[in-house]
PDB file of C-alpha atoms in Angstrom:
ATOM      1  CA  MET A   1     196.000  64.944 -35.616  1.00 80.00           C
ATOM      2  CA  LYS A   2     196.965  68.607 -35.405  1.00 85.00           C
ATOM      3  CA  ILE A   3     194.470  71.298 -36.298  1.00 87.00           C
ATOM      4  CA  TYR A   4     196.926  72.918 -38.675  1.00 87.00           C
ATOM      5  CA  THR A   5     198.267  71.107 -41.725  1.00 86.00           C
ATOM      6  CA  LYS A   6     200.216  73.865 -43.505  1.00 87.00           C
ATOM      7  CA  THR A   7     198.803  72.546 -46.788  1.00 83.00           C
ATOM      8  CA  GLY A   8     196.844  75.761 -47.314  1.00 87.00           C
ATOM      9  CA  ASP A   9     199.768  78.114 -46.774  1.00 86.00           C
ATOM     10  CA  LYS A  10     200.034  78.797 -50.501  1.00 87.00           C
ATOM     11  CA  GLY A  11     196.361  79.621 -51.045  1.00 89.00           C
ATOM     12  CA  THR A  12     194.847  76.224 -51.798  1.00 86.00           C
ATOM     13  CA  THR A  13     192.502  73.947 -49.887  1.00 88.00           C
ATOM     14  CA  SER A  14     191.086  70.463 -50.290  1.00 86.00           C
ATOM     15  CA  LEU A  15     187.614  69.564 -51.417  1.00 84.00           C
ATOM     16  CA  VAL A  16     186.040  66.270 -50.375  1.00 87.00           C
ATOM     17  CA  TYR A  17     188.139  63.387 -51.794  1.00 84.00           C
ATOM     18  CA  GLY A  18     191.295  65.548 -51.646  1.00 83.00           C
ATOM     19  CA  THR A  19     191.014  67.593 -54.845  1.00 85.00           C
ATOM     20  CA  ARG A  20     193.058  70.803 -54.351  1.00 89.00           C
ATOM     21  CA  VAL A  21     191.551  74.123 -55.420  1.00 88.00           C
ATOM     22  CA  ALA A  22     192.338  77.792 -54.840  1.00 85.00           C
ATOM     23  CA  LYS A  23     190.832  79.219 -51.674  1.00 92.00           C
ATOM     24  CA  ASN A  24     189.035  81.809 -53.801  1.00 90.00           C
ATOM     25  CA  ASP A  25     187.388  79.129 -55.966  1.00 89.00           C
ATOM     26  CA  PRO A  26     183.609  79.722 -56.226  1.00 90.00           C
ATOM     27  CA  LEU A  27     182.943  76.348 -54.559  1.00 90.00           C
ATOM     28  CA  VAL A  28     185.066  77.327 -51.562  1.00 93.00           C
ATOM     29  CA  ASP A  29     183.320  80.693 -51.426  1.00 94.00           C
ATOM     30  CA  ALA A  30     179.933  78.970 -51.496  1.00 94.00           C
ATOM     31  CA  TYR A  31     180.583  76.426 -48.770  1.00 95.00           C
ATOM     32  CA  GLY A  32     182.518  79.001 -46.760  1.00 96.00           C
ATOM     33  CA  THR A  33     179.505  81.304 -46.840  1.00 97.00           C
ATOM     34  CA  CYS A  34     177.311  78.415 -45.643  1.00 97.00           C
ATOM     35  CA  ASP A  35     179.794  77.890 -42.810  1.00 97.00           C
ATOM     36  CA  GLU A  36     179.570  81.594 -41.960  1.00 98.00           C
ATOM     37  CA  ALA A  37     175.767  81.351 -41.817  1.00 98.00           C
ATOM     38  CA  ASN A  38     176.001  78.229 -39.667  1.00 98.00           C
ATOM     39  CA  THR A  39     178.290  80.045 -37.236  1.00 98.00           C
ATOM     40  CA  LEU A  40     175.833  82.934 -36.962  1.00 98.00           C
ATOM     41  CA  ILE A  41     172.996  80.503 -36.306  1.00 98.00           C
ATOM     42  CA  GLY A  42     175.120  79.021 -33.513  1.00 97.00           C
ATOM     43  CA  LEU A  43     175.656  82.503 -32.087  1.00 97.00           C
ATOM     44  CA  ALA A  44     171.916  83.236 -32.203  1.00 96.00           C
ATOM     45  CA  VAL A  45     171.161  79.934 -30.490  1.00 95.00           C
ATOM     46  CA  GLY A  46     173.798  80.734 -27.863  1.00 93.00           C
ATOM     47  CA  HIS A  47     171.970  83.985 -27.063  1.00 92.00           C
ATOM     48  CA  LEU A  48     168.843  81.924 -26.346  1.00 89.00           C
ATOM     49  CA  ASN A  49     170.429  79.782 -23.645  1.00 82.00           C
ATOM     50  CA  ALA A  50     169.652  82.235 -20.836  1.00 77.00           C
ATOM     51  CA  GLU A  51     166.098  82.883 -22.016  1.00 78.00           C
ATOM     52  CA  PHE A  52     162.829  81.053 -21.549  1.00 78.00           C
ATOM     53  CA  PHE A  53     159.722  80.798 -23.694  1.00 78.00           C
ATOM     54  CA  ASP A  54     157.325  77.987 -24.544  1.00 79.00           C
ATOM     55  CA  GLU A  55     158.859  76.870 -27.844  1.00 80.00           C
ATOM     56  CA  LYS A  56     162.503  77.295 -26.796  1.00 85.00           C
ATOM     57  CA  GLU A  57     163.467  73.625 -26.354  1.00 89.00           C
ATOM     58  CA  GLU A  58     161.678  72.631 -29.544  1.00 90.00           C
ATOM     59  CA  LEU A  59     163.332  75.494 -31.431  1.00 92.00           C
ATOM     60  CA  LEU A  60     166.774  74.460 -30.144  1.00 92.00           C
ATOM     61  CA  LYS A  61     166.208  70.930 -31.485  1.00 94.00           C
ATOM     62  CA  VAL A  62     165.076  72.361 -34.823  1.00 96.00           C
ATOM     63  CA  PHE A  63     168.198  74.499 -35.042  1.00 96.00           C
ATOM     64  CA  HIS A  64     170.428  71.539 -34.202  1.00 96.00           C
ATOM     65  CA  GLU A  65     168.920  69.732 -37.190  1.00 97.00           C
ATOM     66  CA  ILE A  66     169.226  72.825 -39.387  1.00 98.00           C
ATOM     67  CA  GLN A  67     172.874  73.352 -38.466  1.00 98.00           C
ATOM     68  CA  THR A  68     173.612  69.704 -39.229  1.00 97.00           C
ATOM     69  CA  THR A  69     171.833  69.938 -42.580  1.00 97.00           C
ATOM     70  CA  LEU A  70     173.620  73.188 -43.422  1.00 97.00           C
ATOM     71  CA  PHE A  71     176.899  71.371 -42.754  1.00 95.00           C
ATOM     72  CA  HIS A  72     175.701  68.755 -45.254  1.00 95.00           C
ATOM     73  CA  VAL A  73     175.009  71.544 -47.768  1.00 96.00           C
ATOM     74  CA  GLY A  74     178.624  72.605 -47.395  1.00 94.00           C
ATOM     75  CA  ALA A  75     179.813  69.028 -47.840  1.00 93.00           C
ATOM     76  CA  GLU A  76     177.716  68.675 -50.993  1.00 93.00           C
ATOM     77  CA  LEU A  77     179.192  71.898 -52.369  1.00 93.00           C
ATOM     78  CA  ALA A  78     182.714  70.690 -51.467  1.00 91.00           C
ATOM     79  CA  THR A  79     182.282  67.434 -53.374  1.00 89.00           C
ATOM     80  CA  PRO A  80     183.914  67.576 -56.823  1.00 84.00           C
ATOM     81  CA  LYS A  81     181.732  66.999 -59.855  1.00 83.00           C
ATOM     82  CA  GLY A  82     181.402  63.325 -60.688  1.00 84.00           C
ATOM     83  CA  LYS A  83     182.139  62.118 -57.150  1.00 84.00           C
ATOM     84  CA  GLU A  84     179.618  60.566 -54.762  1.00 83.00           C
ATOM     85  CA  VAL A  85     178.063  63.044 -52.334  1.00 87.00           C
ATOM     86  CA  LYS A  86     178.252  61.565 -48.833  1.00 86.00           C
ATOM     87  CA  TRP A  87     175.429  63.673 -47.348  1.00 87.00           C
ATOM     88  CA  LYS A  88     173.038  64.490 -50.162  1.00 89.00           C
ATOM     89  CA  LEU A  89     170.175  66.873 -49.516  1.00 93.00           C
ATOM     90  CA  ALA A  90     166.738  65.386 -50.018  1.00 94.00           C
ATOM     91  CA  GLU A  91     163.340  66.881 -50.782  1.00 96.00           C
ATOM     92  CA  GLU A  92     162.319  66.047 -47.208  1.00 97.00           C
ATOM     93  CA  ASP A  93     164.939  68.489 -45.872  1.00 97.00           C
ATOM     94  CA  ILE A  94     163.192  71.275 -47.775  1.00 98.00           C
ATOM     95  CA  THR A  95     159.741  70.041 -46.740  1.00 98.00           C
ATOM     96  CA  LYS A  96     160.758  70.114 -43.061  1.00 98.00           C
ATOM     97  CA  LEU A  97     161.823  73.747 -43.407  1.00 98.00           C
ATOM     98  CA  GLU A  98     158.492  74.590 -45.022  1.00 98.00           C
ATOM     99  CA  GLN A  99     156.603  72.891 -42.185  1.00 98.00           C
ATOM    100  CA  TRP A 100     158.623  74.767 -39.567  1.00 97.00           C
ATOM    101  CA  ILE A 101     158.108  78.052 -41.427  1.00 98.00           C
ATOM    102  CA  ASP A 102     154.339  77.512 -41.455  1.00 98.00           C
ATOM    103  CA  GLN A 103     154.268  76.432 -37.800  1.00 96.00           C
ATOM    104  CA  TYR A 104     156.232  79.400 -36.479  1.00 96.00           C
ATOM    105  CA  ASP A 105     154.705  81.924 -38.863  1.00 96.00           C
ATOM    106  CA  ASP A 106     151.276  80.951 -37.515  1.00 96.00           C
ATOM    107  CA  ALA A 107     152.575  81.709 -34.005  1.00 94.00           C
ATOM    108  CA  VAL A 108     153.441  85.368 -34.667  1.00 94.00           C
ATOM    109  CA  PRO A 109     151.289  88.327 -35.703  1.00 91.00           C
ATOM    110  CA  THR A 110     150.610  88.731 -39.412  1.00 91.00           C
ATOM    111  CA  LEU A 111     152.901  91.211 -41.103  1.00 88.00           C
ATOM    112  CA  SER A 112     151.307  94.365 -42.457  1.00 83.00           C
ATOM    113  CA  ASN A 113     154.533  96.024 -43.646  1.00 84.00           C
ATOM    114  CA  PHE A 114     158.274  95.500 -43.875  1.00 90.00           C
ATOM    115  CA  ILE A 115     160.052  95.249 -40.536  1.00 89.00           C
ATOM    116  CA  LEU A 116     163.519  96.404 -39.611  1.00 87.00           C
ATOM    117  CA  PRO A 117     165.951  93.719 -38.429  1.00 92.00           C
ATOM    118  CA  GLY A 118     166.798  93.921 -34.755  1.00 93.00           C
ATOM    119  CA  GLY A 119     165.310  93.079 -31.387  1.00 94.00           C
ATOM    120  CA  HIS A 120     166.760  90.587 -28.932  1.00 95.00           C
ATOM    121  CA  PRO A 121     170.417  89.668 -29.667  1.00 95.00           C
ATOM    122  CA  SER A 122     169.227  86.221 -30.762  1.00 95.00           C
ATOM    123  CA  GLY A 123     166.557  87.580 -33.081  1.00 96.00           C
ATOM    124  CA  ALA A 124     168.929  90.166 -34.527  1.00 96.00           C
ATOM    125  CA  THR A 125     171.556  87.485 -35.131  1.00 97.00           C
ATOM    126  CA  PHE A 126     169.007  85.282 -36.888  1.00 98.00           C
ATOM    127  CA  HIS A 127     168.384  88.268 -39.176  1.00 97.00           C
ATOM    128  CA  VAL A 128     172.126  88.546 -39.888  1.00 98.00           C
ATOM    129  CA  ALA A 129     172.288  84.790 -40.553  1.00 98.00           C
ATOM    130  CA  ARG A 130     169.359  85.194 -42.961  1.00 98.00           C
ATOM    131  CA  THR A 131     171.258  87.754 -45.011  1.00 98.00           C
ATOM    132  CA  VAL A 132     174.352  85.539 -45.079  1.00 98.00           C
ATOM    133  CA  VAL A 133     172.228  82.618 -46.298  1.00 98.00           C
ATOM    134  CA  ARG A 134     170.928  84.882 -49.073  1.00 98.00           C
ATOM    135  CA  ARG A 135     174.538  85.656 -49.988  1.00 97.00           C
ATOM    136  CA  ALA A 136     175.319  81.925 -49.948  1.00 97.00           C
ATOM    137  CA  GLU A 137     172.424  81.403 -52.326  1.00 96.00           C
ATOM    138  CA  ARG A 138     173.782  84.047 -54.721  1.00 95.00           C
ATOM    139  CA  THR A 139     177.253  82.528 -54.469  1.00 94.00           C
ATOM    140  CA  VAL A 140     175.913  79.059 -55.246  1.00 94.00           C
ATOM    141  CA  LEU A 141     174.100  80.478 -58.276  1.00 92.00           C
ATOM    142  CA  SER A 142     177.397  81.808 -59.601  1.00 89.00           C
ATOM    143  CA  ILE A 143     178.764  78.233 -59.716  1.00 87.00           C
ATOM    144  CA  GLY A 144     176.308  77.295 -62.433  1.00 80.00           C
ATOM    145  CA  GLU A 145     174.277  74.237 -63.236  1.00 72.00           C
ATOM    146  CA  ASP A 146     176.581  71.755 -61.513  1.00 81.00           C
ATOM    147  CA  VAL A 147     174.805  72.478 -58.211  1.00 88.00           C
ATOM    148  CA  SER A 148     171.928  70.344 -57.000  1.00 90.00           C
ATOM    149  CA  PRO A 149     168.560  72.119 -57.211  1.00 92.00           C
ATOM    150  CA  ASN A 150     167.941  70.902 -53.655  1.00 95.00           C
ATOM    151  CA  VAL A 151     170.869  72.992 -52.415  1.00 95.00           C
ATOM    152  CA  LEU A 152     169.392  76.158 -53.909  1.00 95.00           C
ATOM    153  CA  ALA A 153     165.885  75.354 -52.677  1.00 97.00           C
ATOM    154  CA  TYR A 154     167.172  74.567 -49.178  1.00 98.00           C
ATOM    155  CA  LEU A 155     169.082  77.842 -48.923  1.00 98.00           C
ATOM    156  CA  ASN A 156     166.070  79.759 -50.218  1.00 98.00           C
ATOM    157  CA  ARG A 157     163.776  78.184 -47.620  1.00 98.00           C
ATOM    158  CA  LEU A 158     166.374  78.529 -44.870  1.00 98.00           C
ATOM    159  CA  SER A 159     166.500  82.297 -45.277  1.00 98.00           C
ATOM    160  CA  ASP A 160     162.700  82.391 -44.995  1.00 98.00           C
ATOM    161  CA  PHE A 161     162.863  80.189 -41.904  1.00 98.00           C
ATOM    162  CA  LEU A 162     165.472  82.437 -40.273  1.00 98.00           C
ATOM    163  CA  PHE A 163     163.223  85.449 -40.860  1.00 97.00           C
ATOM    164  CA  VAL A 164     160.322  83.688 -39.141  1.00 97.00           C
ATOM    165  CA  ALA A 165     162.577  82.421 -36.334  1.00 97.00           C
ATOM    166  CA  ALA A 166     163.818  85.967 -35.701  1.00 97.00           C
ATOM    167  CA  ARG A 167     160.231  87.189 -35.493  1.00 96.00           C
ATOM    168  CA  LEU A 168     159.229  84.339 -33.157  1.00 95.00           C
ATOM    169  CA  VAL A 169     162.148  84.880 -30.798  1.00 95.00           C
ATOM    170  CA  ASN A 170     161.617  88.650 -30.715  1.00 95.00           C
ATOM    171  CA  GLN A 171     157.899  88.238 -30.109  1.00 93.00           C
ATOM    172  CA  ARG A 172     158.342  85.616 -27.358  1.00 92.00           C
ATOM    173  CA  LEU A 173     160.992  87.699 -25.620  1.00 92.00           C
ATOM    174  CA  GLY A 174     158.901  90.869 -25.679  1.00 91.00           C
ATOM    175  CA  ARG A 175     160.829  92.775 -28.308  1.00 90.00           C
ATOM    176  CA  VAL A 176     158.665  95.033 -30.433  1.00 82.00           C
ATOM    177  CA  GLU A 177     159.072  94.760 -34.188  1.00 81.00           C
ATOM    178  CA  ARG A 178     159.594  98.111 -35.800  1.00 82.00           C
ATOM    179  CA  GLY A 179     158.245  98.660 -39.259  1.00 77.00           C
ATOM    180  CA  LEU A 180     159.587 100.981 -41.877  1.00 69.00           C
ATOM    181  CA  HIS A 181     158.737 104.615 -41.292  1.00 67.00           C
ATOM    182  CA  GLU A 182     157.819 103.986 -37.640  1.00 66.00           C
ATOM    183  CA  LYS A 183     159.322 106.173 -34.950  1.00 65.00           C
TER     184      LYS A 183
END
């Protein structure tokens, strides 16, 4: 199978089950934004490969699971209404994110003010991924009530997790968090 099909040359693409829609359809925008976030998470993880800290291997496994689940979010969004979702998000996917948020948030200093995104390239990229996930969440909201509440909850929690992951990575790699109004 070739990577190019030429079927999208006129501005349409296929959803799951072959339904054709315009490439600027809100569903395509939503799952495309999830794909963008997933790519940024992959970039952030790639920046970690040359680094070492205690939780690194565990965090890499967590991110493998998150990237897989985020792919499932995209698949759920790309499934036309009324069709069976092959990889449906479950409450346990959201619960896992909450557990990881609590675990890693307990491992970093308590926040006393807003912090500026940045730090190690991995931490900074997790911050960028967080903002893209927030955009994905807004895009999904624009679709309306046909979207699973688990998709919205997962994206909401994922952005929180990415914030905590950025803080953890920056802290473990010796990057100082800068708060607002600090010099």
